[in-house]
Amino acid sequence: MEYFANIGKIKYEGAQSQNPLSFKFYNPDEVIAGKTMREHLRFAMAYWHTMCAEGTDMFGVGTADKSYGAADPMELARNKAYAAFELMEKLDIDYFCFHDRDIAPEAATLAETNARLDEITALIKELMDKTGKKLLWGTANCFGNKRYMHGAGTSPNADVFAFAAAQIKKAIEITVALGGDGYVFWGGREGYETLLNTNMALEQDNMARLMRMAVDYARSIGFTGDFYIEPKPKEPTKHQYDFDTATVLAFLRKYGLDKDFKMNIEANHATLAAHTFQHELRVARDNGVFGSIDANQGDMLLGWDTDQFPTNVYDTALCMYEVIKAGGFTNGGLNFDAKTRRGSNTAEDIFLAHIAGMDAFALGLRVADKMIRDGRIDKFVSERYASYESGIGKKIVDGTVTMEELEAYALAMGDVTTNTSGRQEYLENIMNAIMFG
Ligand code: XLS
Ligand code: CA
Ligand code: CA
């Protein structure tokens, strides 16, 4: 059975093509800076948005049909898996990501739920073997069910903590069974609404305990991939503990988890934290915890997580600049944690949205490569800090200077006369010339 019968395989046709169902800029096997575009970008499909989300919002029911002709929940889970692989094949997407509950629905008990997961995991394994598609990362949905109303690992209720641990254990097992390259913790409800009812210290200690146990268990069953934390400042809780990359880094270091975790940076979460996407990537890269990316964009006029397909090439270029500077992806990739707008409710819209996102990142990769080969921006930055390469600056960097010596230096100087322009506009002009020249 074909679920997207009217749509064929999407191919690269170049920017002049007027065929909406073609790539204009993503040419998977074209080599850029020594690697194919496919290898650089490692695109992944997000099971929850693409296969499951029907366009519901706070004000209205779904607008898109994601029933895949099924009559009952397990038939739906099976059909969805077949449709997912058809979609990945047609879009030439090599990876996917999922939450446990995206692939199989919960049953009345945990044991029955796990049996359902086993059945669908076996089917997905079969489809992966047949098509060569791979799992970028798996995760557990520990935020949707009402049992998690006060959090999962940070719940005030120890029974909830235990249930979450059991769910995560199973999600790790199926991730390993499917050869996943990563496992994500996104703290959906790991935060608080008010400190009046919250023991923040215990909640954070408990979250760290859960993560430590999860890592140890995963390693004990042979998981060699990366663990990721996905920072997000708010929504659904008012304050989330994984606020941004810098906050997560402090948490990981406090609890000795920094050797085991990297970041899964989401563009829209960066902007919700009042950072640019590039800022979050830079903090991760500078601290050796750059891992993977949830590629989307938010709406700058809205303060919530709109998870739109990325189309802003300025942002994708600066993102790919950071990715290349970080040495490229190892186990990570670009997961489209993005959904079509509620009014874009056809299967064709799903394809057009992925094409938009893949082309936007292909353009971003092309621009980032040009920025690096052009060299003017990198040269400007290194020259801007040249005063640290010799004299007093070198002593500061080497740690061989004291406060007294710096005072003597400043007294002899009288005042600073060496500041030069930051030339932001010069650099912005270069960016535009590279992008559109
Ligand atoms: C929600 C998050 C979520 C994670 C995985 O805002 O983006 O989808 O990526 O749980
Ligand atoms: Ca995400
Ligand atoms: Ca999001």
Short mmCIF file of C-alpha atoms and ligand atoms in Angstrom, two decimals:
data_model
loop_
_atom_site.label_atom_id
_atom_site.label_comp_id
_atom_site.label_asym_id
_atom_site.label_seq_id
_atom_site.Cartn_x
_atom_site.Cartn_y
_atom_site.Cartn_z
CA MET A 1 0.00 0.00 0.00
CA GLU A 2 1.30 3.45 -0.94
CA TYR A 3 0.28 6.29 1.39
CA PHE A 4 1.58 9.18 -0.71
CA ALA A 5 0.63 7.76 -4.09
CA ASN A 6 0.49 11.10 -5.89
CA ILE A 7 4.03 12.02 -4.95
CA GLY A 8 7.15 10.50 -6.49
CA LYS A 9 10.75 10.59 -5.38
CA ILE A 10 11.95 14.18 -4.81
CA LYS A 11 15.04 14.94 -6.87
CA TYR A 12 17.50 17.79 -7.20
CA GLU A 13 16.55 19.92 -10.21
CA GLY A 14 18.43 23.16 -9.45
CA ALA A 15 17.28 26.69 -8.64
CA GLN A 16 15.74 27.29 -12.06
CA SER A 17 13.24 24.46 -11.72
CA GLN A 18 9.63 25.47 -11.24
CA ASN A 19 8.62 22.03 -10.09
CA PRO A 20 7.56 22.56 -6.44
CA LEU A 21 8.25 18.89 -5.67
CA SER A 22 11.98 19.11 -6.35
CA PHE A 23 15.07 20.25 -4.48
CA LYS A 24 16.44 23.56 -5.73
CA PHE A 25 19.60 23.63 -3.60
CA TYR A 26 19.94 20.25 -1.87
CA ASN A 27 21.96 18.02 -4.15
CA PRO A 28 22.65 15.07 -1.80
CA ASP A 29 25.72 13.66 -3.49
CA GLU A 30 27.41 16.95 -4.38
CA VAL A 31 30.70 17.34 -2.54
CA ILE A 32 31.30 20.50 -0.52
CA ALA A 33 34.47 20.91 1.54
CA GLY A 34 35.40 17.26 1.19
CA LYS A 35 32.05 15.67 2.13
CA THR A 36 28.78 15.14 0.34
CA MET A 37 25.87 17.37 1.31
CA ARG A 38 24.15 14.27 2.65
CA GLU A 39 27.09 13.58 4.97
CA HIS A 40 27.29 17.18 6.17
CA LEU A 41 23.61 17.62 6.86
CA ARG A 42 22.43 14.23 8.14
CA PHE A 43 18.74 15.12 7.83
CA ALA A 44 16.25 13.40 10.11
CA MET A 45 12.46 13.20 10.10
CA ALA A 46 10.65 13.91 13.39
CA TYR A 47 8.08 11.15 13.85
CA TRP A 48 5.88 13.18 16.20
CA HIS A 49 5.22 16.17 13.97
CA THR A 50 5.47 14.60 10.56
CA MET A 51 3.70 11.30 11.15
CA CYS A 52 1.44 12.10 14.14
CA ALA A 53 0.53 15.78 14.56
CA GLU A 54 -2.84 16.67 13.09
CA GLY A 55 -2.71 20.43 13.53
CA THR A 56 -4.63 20.68 16.80
CA ASP A 57 -4.08 23.82 18.83
CA MET A 58 -5.54 25.33 22.02
CA PHE A 59 -8.52 26.59 20.04
CA GLY A 60 -9.34 23.84 17.62
CA VAL A 61 -9.32 20.24 16.53
CA GLY A 62 -7.01 18.71 13.97
CA THR A 63 -7.11 19.78 10.35
CA ALA A 64 -4.81 17.15 8.82
CA ASP A 65 -5.71 13.48 8.38
CA LYS A 66 -3.05 11.26 9.96
CA SER A 67 -5.22 8.15 10.25
CA TYR A 68 -3.43 6.23 7.45
CA GLY A 69 -6.60 4.28 6.76
CA ALA A 70 -6.44 2.46 10.13
CA ALA A 71 -9.38 1.21 12.14
CA ASP A 72 -7.72 0.68 15.54
CA PRO A 73 -4.73 2.14 17.44
CA MET A 74 -2.28 -0.69 16.73
CA GLU A 75 -3.22 -0.83 13.06
CA LEU A 76 -2.58 2.92 13.05
CA ALA A 77 0.87 2.39 14.60
CA ARG A 78 1.76 -0.19 11.94
CA ASN A 79 0.44 1.87 9.03
CA LYS A 80 2.21 4.93 10.35
CA ALA A 81 5.51 3.05 10.32
CA TYR A 82 5.02 1.99 6.69
CA ALA A 83 4.04 5.56 5.77
CA ALA A 84 7.07 6.97 7.61
CA PHE A 85 9.49 4.87 5.60
CA GLU A 86 7.71 5.67 2.34
CA LEU A 87 8.01 9.37 3.17
CA MET A 88 11.70 9.12 4.07
CA GLU A 89 12.40 7.19 0.88
CA LYS A 90 10.58 9.76 -1.26
CA LEU A 91 12.26 12.72 0.44
CA ASP A 92 15.69 11.03 0.47
CA ILE A 93 15.95 11.54 4.26
CA ASP A 94 18.40 9.08 5.82
CA TYR A 95 17.48 9.35 9.54
CA PHE A 96 14.50 9.65 11.85
CA CYS A 97 13.85 10.47 15.52
CA PHE A 98 10.97 9.40 17.74
CA HIS A 99 9.45 9.35 21.21
CA ASP A 100 8.32 5.95 22.46
CA ARG A 101 4.68 7.11 22.36
CA ASP A 102 4.93 8.32 18.75
CA ILE A 103 5.49 4.82 17.44
CA ALA A 104 3.04 2.89 19.68
CA PRO A 105 0.16 4.08 21.86
CA GLU A 106 0.03 3.52 25.62
CA ALA A 107 -2.14 0.66 26.90
CA ALA A 108 -3.77 0.15 30.31
CA THR A 109 -0.61 -1.13 32.02
CA LEU A 110 3.09 -0.57 31.55
CA ALA A 111 3.60 -4.24 30.66
CA GLU A 112 1.03 -4.06 27.84
CA THR A 113 2.45 -0.75 26.65
CA ASN A 114 5.91 -2.31 26.46
CA ALA A 115 4.57 -5.28 24.50
CA ARG A 116 3.09 -2.85 21.97
CA LEU A 117 6.43 -1.08 21.73
CA ASP A 118 8.19 -4.37 21.10
CA GLU A 119 5.84 -5.22 18.25
CA ILE A 120 6.31 -1.88 16.48
CA THR A 121 10.06 -1.81 17.18
CA ALA A 122 10.36 -5.15 15.38
CA LEU A 123 8.41 -3.76 12.42
CA ILE A 124 10.55 -0.60 12.31
CA LYS A 125 13.70 -2.73 12.46
CA GLU A 126 12.47 -4.71 9.48
CA LEU A 127 11.76 -1.49 7.54
CA MET A 128 15.18 -0.07 8.48
CA ASP A 129 16.91 -3.21 7.23
CA LYS A 130 14.96 -3.04 3.99
CA THR A 131 15.55 0.66 3.27
CA GLY A 132 18.88 1.45 5.00
CA LYS A 133 17.27 4.28 7.01
CA LYS A 134 18.83 4.94 10.43
CA LEU A 135 17.75 6.14 13.85
CA LEU A 136 19.38 9.47 14.77
CA TRP A 137 17.97 9.38 18.30
CA GLY A 138 15.22 8.01 20.44
CA THR A 139 13.56 9.46 23.53
CA ALA A 140 10.77 8.88 26.03
CA ASN A 141 7.68 11.05 26.15
CA CYS A 142 7.60 11.79 29.89
CA PHE A 143 5.35 14.83 29.62
CA GLY A 144 2.14 13.94 27.73
CA ASN A 145 0.41 11.57 30.15
CA LYS A 146 -1.41 13.11 33.13
CA ARG A 147 0.75 11.11 35.56
CA TYR A 148 3.50 13.61 34.66
CA MET A 149 1.43 16.65 35.68
CA HIS A 150 4.10 17.63 38.25
CA GLY A 151 7.09 16.44 36.19
CA ALA A 152 8.77 13.05 35.72
CA GLY A 153 12.32 12.93 37.09
CA THR A 154 11.53 16.12 39.05
CA SER A 155 8.11 15.04 40.32
CA PRO A 156 7.46 15.47 44.04
CA ASN A 157 5.96 11.96 43.90
CA ALA A 158 8.49 9.09 44.08
CA ASP A 159 6.04 6.70 42.35
CA VAL A 160 6.10 8.98 39.32
CA PHE A 161 9.91 9.04 39.40
CA ALA A 162 9.91 5.21 39.39
CA PHE A 163 7.43 5.04 36.49
CA ALA A 164 9.47 7.54 34.48
CA ALA A 165 12.63 5.52 35.12
CA ALA A 166 10.91 2.37 33.87
CA GLN A 167 9.68 4.19 30.77
CA ILE A 168 13.12 5.63 30.03
CA LYS A 169 14.73 2.21 30.54
CA LYS A 170 12.46 0.76 27.89
CA ALA A 171 12.99 3.70 25.52
CA ILE A 172 16.76 3.20 25.83
CA GLU A 173 16.34 -0.51 25.11
CA ILE A 174 14.41 0.11 21.89
CA THR A 175 16.86 2.85 20.86
CA VAL A 176 19.68 0.32 21.27
CA ALA A 177 17.69 -2.39 19.45
CA LEU A 178 17.33 -0.01 16.49
CA GLY A 179 21.02 0.96 16.51
CA GLY A 180 20.27 4.60 17.47
CA ASP A 181 23.16 7.08 17.34
CA GLY A 182 21.77 9.11 20.24
CA TYR A 183 19.34 9.30 23.13
CA VAL A 184 17.66 12.63 24.07
CA PHE A 185 16.44 14.03 27.36
CA TRP A 186 14.09 16.91 26.81
CA GLY A 187 12.70 18.04 30.17
CA GLY A 188 9.14 18.72 29.07
CA ARG A 189 7.70 19.14 32.52
CA GLU A 190 10.98 19.16 34.41
CA GLY A 191 10.59 22.61 35.90
CA TYR A 192 8.09 24.48 38.02
CA GLU A 193 5.10 26.78 37.97
CA THR A 194 5.74 28.41 41.37
CA LEU A 195 8.51 28.18 43.95
CA LEU A 196 5.82 28.36 46.66
CA ASN A 197 5.27 24.59 46.24
CA THR A 198 8.68 23.54 44.93
CA ASN A 199 11.83 22.05 46.46
CA MET A 200 14.07 23.03 43.59
CA ALA A 201 17.24 21.56 45.10
CA LEU A 202 15.73 18.08 45.55
CA GLU A 203 14.09 18.17 42.11
CA GLN A 204 17.39 18.94 40.40
CA ASP A 205 19.30 16.36 42.49
CA ASN A 206 16.70 13.75 41.49
CA MET A 207 16.89 14.65 37.80
CA ALA A 208 20.66 14.14 37.96
CA ARG A 209 20.16 10.79 39.74
CA LEU A 210 17.82 9.64 36.97
CA MET A 211 20.25 10.70 34.26
CA ARG A 212 23.18 8.95 35.97
CA MET A 213 21.18 5.71 36.26
CA ALA A 214 20.03 6.00 32.64
CA VAL A 215 23.58 6.47 31.35
CA ASP A 216 24.94 3.58 33.42
CA TYR A 217 22.13 1.29 32.32
CA ALA A 218 22.48 2.23 28.65
CA ARG A 219 26.22 1.63 28.67
CA SER A 220 25.65 -1.72 30.41
CA ILE A 221 23.46 -2.90 27.51
CA GLY A 222 25.92 -1.75 24.86
CA PHE A 223 24.78 1.77 23.94
CA THR A 224 27.80 3.58 22.48
CA GLY A 225 26.03 6.62 21.06
CA ASP A 226 25.64 10.10 22.57
CA PHE A 227 23.30 11.31 25.27
CA TYR A 228 21.82 14.72 24.66
CA ILE A 229 20.02 17.30 26.74
CA GLU A 230 17.79 19.58 24.72
CA PRO A 231 17.64 23.00 26.39
CA LYS A 232 14.37 24.94 26.46
CA PRO A 233 13.55 27.85 28.77
CA LYS A 234 9.78 27.54 29.11
CA GLU A 235 6.68 25.80 27.77
CA PRO A 236 5.03 23.69 28.95
CA THR A 237 6.31 24.67 32.42
CA LYS A 238 6.73 28.31 33.28
CA HIS A 239 10.38 27.74 34.17
CA GLN A 240 12.28 24.76 32.80
CA TYR A 241 15.45 23.58 34.50
CA ASP A 242 17.15 23.03 31.11
CA PHE A 243 16.79 26.74 30.36
CA ASP A 244 19.60 27.14 27.84
CA THR A 245 22.99 25.63 27.01
CA ALA A 246 24.89 27.61 29.64
CA THR A 247 22.41 26.58 32.36
CA VAL A 248 22.54 22.94 31.28
CA LEU A 249 26.34 23.02 31.28
CA ALA A 250 26.37 24.23 34.90
CA PHE A 251 23.94 21.43 35.80
CA LEU A 252 26.00 18.76 34.05
CA ARG A 253 29.21 19.94 35.69
CA LYS A 254 27.66 20.15 39.16
CA TYR A 255 26.56 16.53 38.95
CA GLY A 256 29.57 15.13 37.10
CA LEU A 257 27.50 14.31 34.00
CA ASP A 258 29.46 16.51 31.59
CA LYS A 259 31.46 13.63 30.12
CA ASP A 260 28.31 11.74 29.17
CA PHE A 261 26.07 14.44 27.69
CA LYS A 262 26.16 16.76 24.72
CA MET A 263 23.54 19.26 23.57
CA ASN A 264 20.69 18.86 21.17
CA ILE A 265 20.20 22.51 20.22
CA GLU A 266 16.81 23.56 18.91
CA ALA A 267 16.62 26.81 16.95
CA ASN A 268 13.20 27.81 18.28
CA HIS A 269 14.22 27.04 21.89
CA ALA A 270 17.26 29.31 21.50
CA THR A 271 15.07 32.23 20.51
CA LEU A 272 12.60 31.51 23.34
CA ALA A 273 15.58 31.89 25.70
CA ALA A 274 16.25 35.29 24.06
CA HIS A 275 19.38 33.96 22.35
CA THR A 276 20.17 33.57 18.70
CA PHE A 277 20.40 30.02 17.34
CA GLN A 278 24.07 30.75 16.61
CA HIS A 279 24.69 31.78 20.24
CA GLU A 280 23.48 28.42 21.57
CA LEU A 281 25.58 26.56 19.01
CA ARG A 282 28.63 28.66 19.87
CA VAL A 283 28.28 28.02 23.61
CA ALA A 284 28.04 24.29 22.90
CA ARG A 285 31.00 24.31 20.49
CA ASP A 286 33.22 26.38 22.78
CA ASN A 287 32.56 23.94 25.62
CA GLY A 288 32.99 20.72 23.64
CA VAL A 289 29.33 19.68 23.97
CA PHE A 290 28.02 20.31 20.49
CA GLY A 291 25.99 17.24 19.58
CA SER A 292 22.87 17.46 17.45
CA ILE A 293 20.31 19.97 16.17
CA ASP A 294 16.54 20.24 16.12
CA ALA A 295 16.17 22.34 13.02
CA ASN A 296 13.22 24.69 12.91
CA GLN A 297 12.46 28.35 13.39
CA GLY A 298 10.14 30.31 15.62
CA ASP A 299 8.12 33.41 14.89
CA MET A 300 9.87 36.43 16.37
CA LEU A 301 6.52 38.09 17.09
CA LEU A 302 5.27 35.16 19.16
CA GLY A 303 6.59 33.99 22.51
CA TRP A 304 5.88 30.32 22.08
CA ASP A 305 7.27 27.25 20.39
CA THR A 306 5.85 27.47 16.87
CA ASP A 307 8.23 24.79 15.47
CA GLN A 308 8.09 26.08 11.90
CA PHE A 309 10.03 24.56 9.07
CA PRO A 310 13.24 26.59 8.66
CA THR A 311 13.39 28.94 5.68
CA ASN A 312 15.61 31.76 6.97
CA VAL A 313 18.89 31.29 5.12
CA TYR A 314 20.76 33.87 7.20
CA ASP A 315 20.14 31.66 10.25
CA THR A 316 20.89 28.36 8.52
CA ALA A 317 24.15 29.84 7.17
CA LEU A 318 25.30 30.95 10.62
CA CYS A 319 24.23 27.56 11.98
CA MET A 320 26.21 25.62 9.39
CA TYR A 321 29.18 27.94 9.97
CA GLU A 322 29.16 26.82 13.62
CA VAL A 323 28.66 23.17 12.65
CA ILE A 324 31.61 23.21 10.26
CA LYS A 325 33.77 25.02 12.83
CA ALA A 326 32.79 22.37 15.38
CA GLY A 327 34.21 19.76 13.01
CA GLY A 328 30.82 18.67 11.65
CA PHE A 329 28.36 16.20 13.10
CA THR A 330 29.63 12.95 14.56
CA ASN A 331 26.60 11.11 15.92
CA GLY A 332 24.27 14.07 15.54
CA GLY A 333 22.33 15.48 12.62
CA LEU A 334 19.61 17.93 11.58
CA ASN A 335 16.26 16.73 12.83
CA PHE A 336 13.22 18.58 11.47
CA ASP A 337 11.39 19.16 14.74
CA ALA A 338 8.97 21.21 12.73
CA LYS A 339 5.35 21.12 11.69
CA THR A 340 3.38 22.51 8.81
CA ARG A 341 1.05 25.35 9.75
CA ARG A 342 -2.45 24.35 10.83
CA GLY A 343 -3.83 25.70 7.58
CA SER A 344 -1.37 23.66 5.49
CA ASN A 345 -3.15 20.38 5.97
CA THR A 346 -2.39 18.16 2.98
CA ALA A 347 0.17 15.40 2.53
CA GLU A 348 1.72 17.50 -0.22
CA ASP A 349 2.26 20.31 2.30
CA ILE A 350 4.37 17.91 4.40
CA PHE A 351 6.60 17.26 1.40
CA LEU A 352 6.83 20.94 0.46
CA ALA A 353 7.74 21.81 4.07
CA HIS A 354 10.57 19.28 4.18
CA ILE A 355 11.83 20.47 0.80
CA ALA A 356 11.83 24.04 2.17
CA GLY A 357 13.81 22.99 5.25
CA MET A 358 16.27 20.83 3.35
CA ASP A 359 16.86 23.51 0.72
CA ALA A 360 17.27 26.18 3.43
CA PHE A 361 19.99 24.10 5.12
CA ALA A 362 21.59 23.20 1.79
CA LEU A 363 21.84 26.93 1.07
CA GLY A 364 23.13 27.49 4.59
CA LEU A 365 25.85 24.91 4.03
CA ARG A 366 26.82 26.48 0.70
CA VAL A 367 27.00 29.97 2.27
CA ALA A 368 28.93 28.76 5.35
CA ASP A 369 31.47 27.03 3.13
CA LYS A 370 31.88 30.25 1.12
CA MET A 371 32.26 32.31 4.33
CA ILE A 372 35.07 30.05 5.45
CA ARG A 373 36.80 29.93 2.05
CA ASP A 374 36.41 33.70 1.66
CA GLY A 375 38.21 34.06 5.00
CA ARG A 376 37.57 37.77 5.59
CA ILE A 377 35.34 37.25 8.61
CA ASP A 378 37.69 34.76 10.30
CA LYS A 379 40.65 37.03 9.52
CA PHE A 380 38.89 40.03 10.99
CA VAL A 381 38.09 38.17 14.21
CA SER A 382 41.63 36.87 14.64
CA GLU A 383 43.11 40.32 14.01
CA ARG A 384 40.68 41.85 16.48
CA TYR A 385 42.29 39.79 19.25
CA ALA A 386 45.89 40.14 18.04
CA SER A 387 46.88 42.13 21.15
CA TYR A 388 46.77 38.84 23.09
CA GLU A 389 49.46 37.28 20.94
CA SER A 390 52.40 39.30 22.19
CA GLY A 391 53.47 41.65 24.97
CA ILE A 392 51.13 42.21 27.88
CA GLY A 393 48.29 40.33 26.13
CA LYS A 394 50.35 37.17 25.78
CA LYS A 395 51.26 37.37 29.47
CA ILE A 396 47.53 37.62 30.36
CA VAL A 397 46.69 34.57 28.24
CA ASP A 398 49.66 32.60 29.59
CA GLY A 399 48.68 33.45 33.15
CA THR A 400 52.12 34.88 33.89
CA VAL A 401 51.06 38.36 34.95
CA THR A 402 49.92 39.73 38.34
CA MET A 403 47.50 42.51 39.31
CA GLU A 404 50.49 44.61 40.40
CA GLU A 405 52.19 44.26 37.00
CA LEU A 406 48.97 45.12 35.20
CA GLU A 407 48.60 48.18 37.39
CA ALA A 408 52.17 49.27 36.59
CA TYR A 409 51.47 48.73 32.88
CA ALA A 410 48.26 50.80 33.04
CA LEU A 411 49.92 53.60 35.04
CA ALA A 412 52.70 53.81 32.46
CA MET A 413 50.12 53.84 29.66
CA GLY A 414 48.12 56.71 31.20
CA ASP A 415 45.02 55.81 29.15
CA VAL A 416 43.98 53.39 26.40
CA THR A 417 44.60 54.82 22.92
CA THR A 418 44.58 51.58 20.90
CA ASN A 419 40.84 50.72 20.52
CA THR A 420 39.72 50.22 16.94
CA SER A 421 36.31 49.84 15.30
CA GLY A 422 34.36 46.57 15.67
CA ARG A 423 33.23 47.11 12.04
CA GLN A 424 29.98 45.19 12.45
CA GLU A 425 28.47 46.78 9.35
CA TYR A 426 31.54 45.89 7.27
CA LEU A 427 31.07 42.25 8.31
CA GLU A 428 27.32 42.35 7.64
CA ASN A 429 28.06 43.71 4.17
CA ILE A 430 30.42 40.77 3.59
CA MET A 431 27.72 38.33 4.66
CA ASN A 432 25.27 39.78 2.16
CA ALA A 433 27.87 39.89 -0.61
CA ILE A 434 28.68 36.21 0.03
CA MET A 435 25.02 35.23 0.16
CA PHE A 436 23.84 37.11 -2.89
CA GLY A 437 27.01 37.80 -4.89
C1 XLS B 1 9.54 20.21 22.52
C2 XLS B 1 10.73 19.48 22.16
C3 XLS B 1 10.56 17.99 21.95
C4 XLS B 1 11.88 17.29 21.98
C5 XLS B 1 11.80 15.81 22.16
O1 XLS B 1 9.49 21.43 22.55
O2 XLS B 1 11.25 20.12 21.01
O3 XLS B 1 9.85 17.74 20.79
O4 XLS B 1 12.63 17.55 20.82
O5 XLS B 1 11.07 15.45 23.27
CA CA B 2 12.95 19.59 19.84
CA CA B 3 10.29 22.98 19.90
#
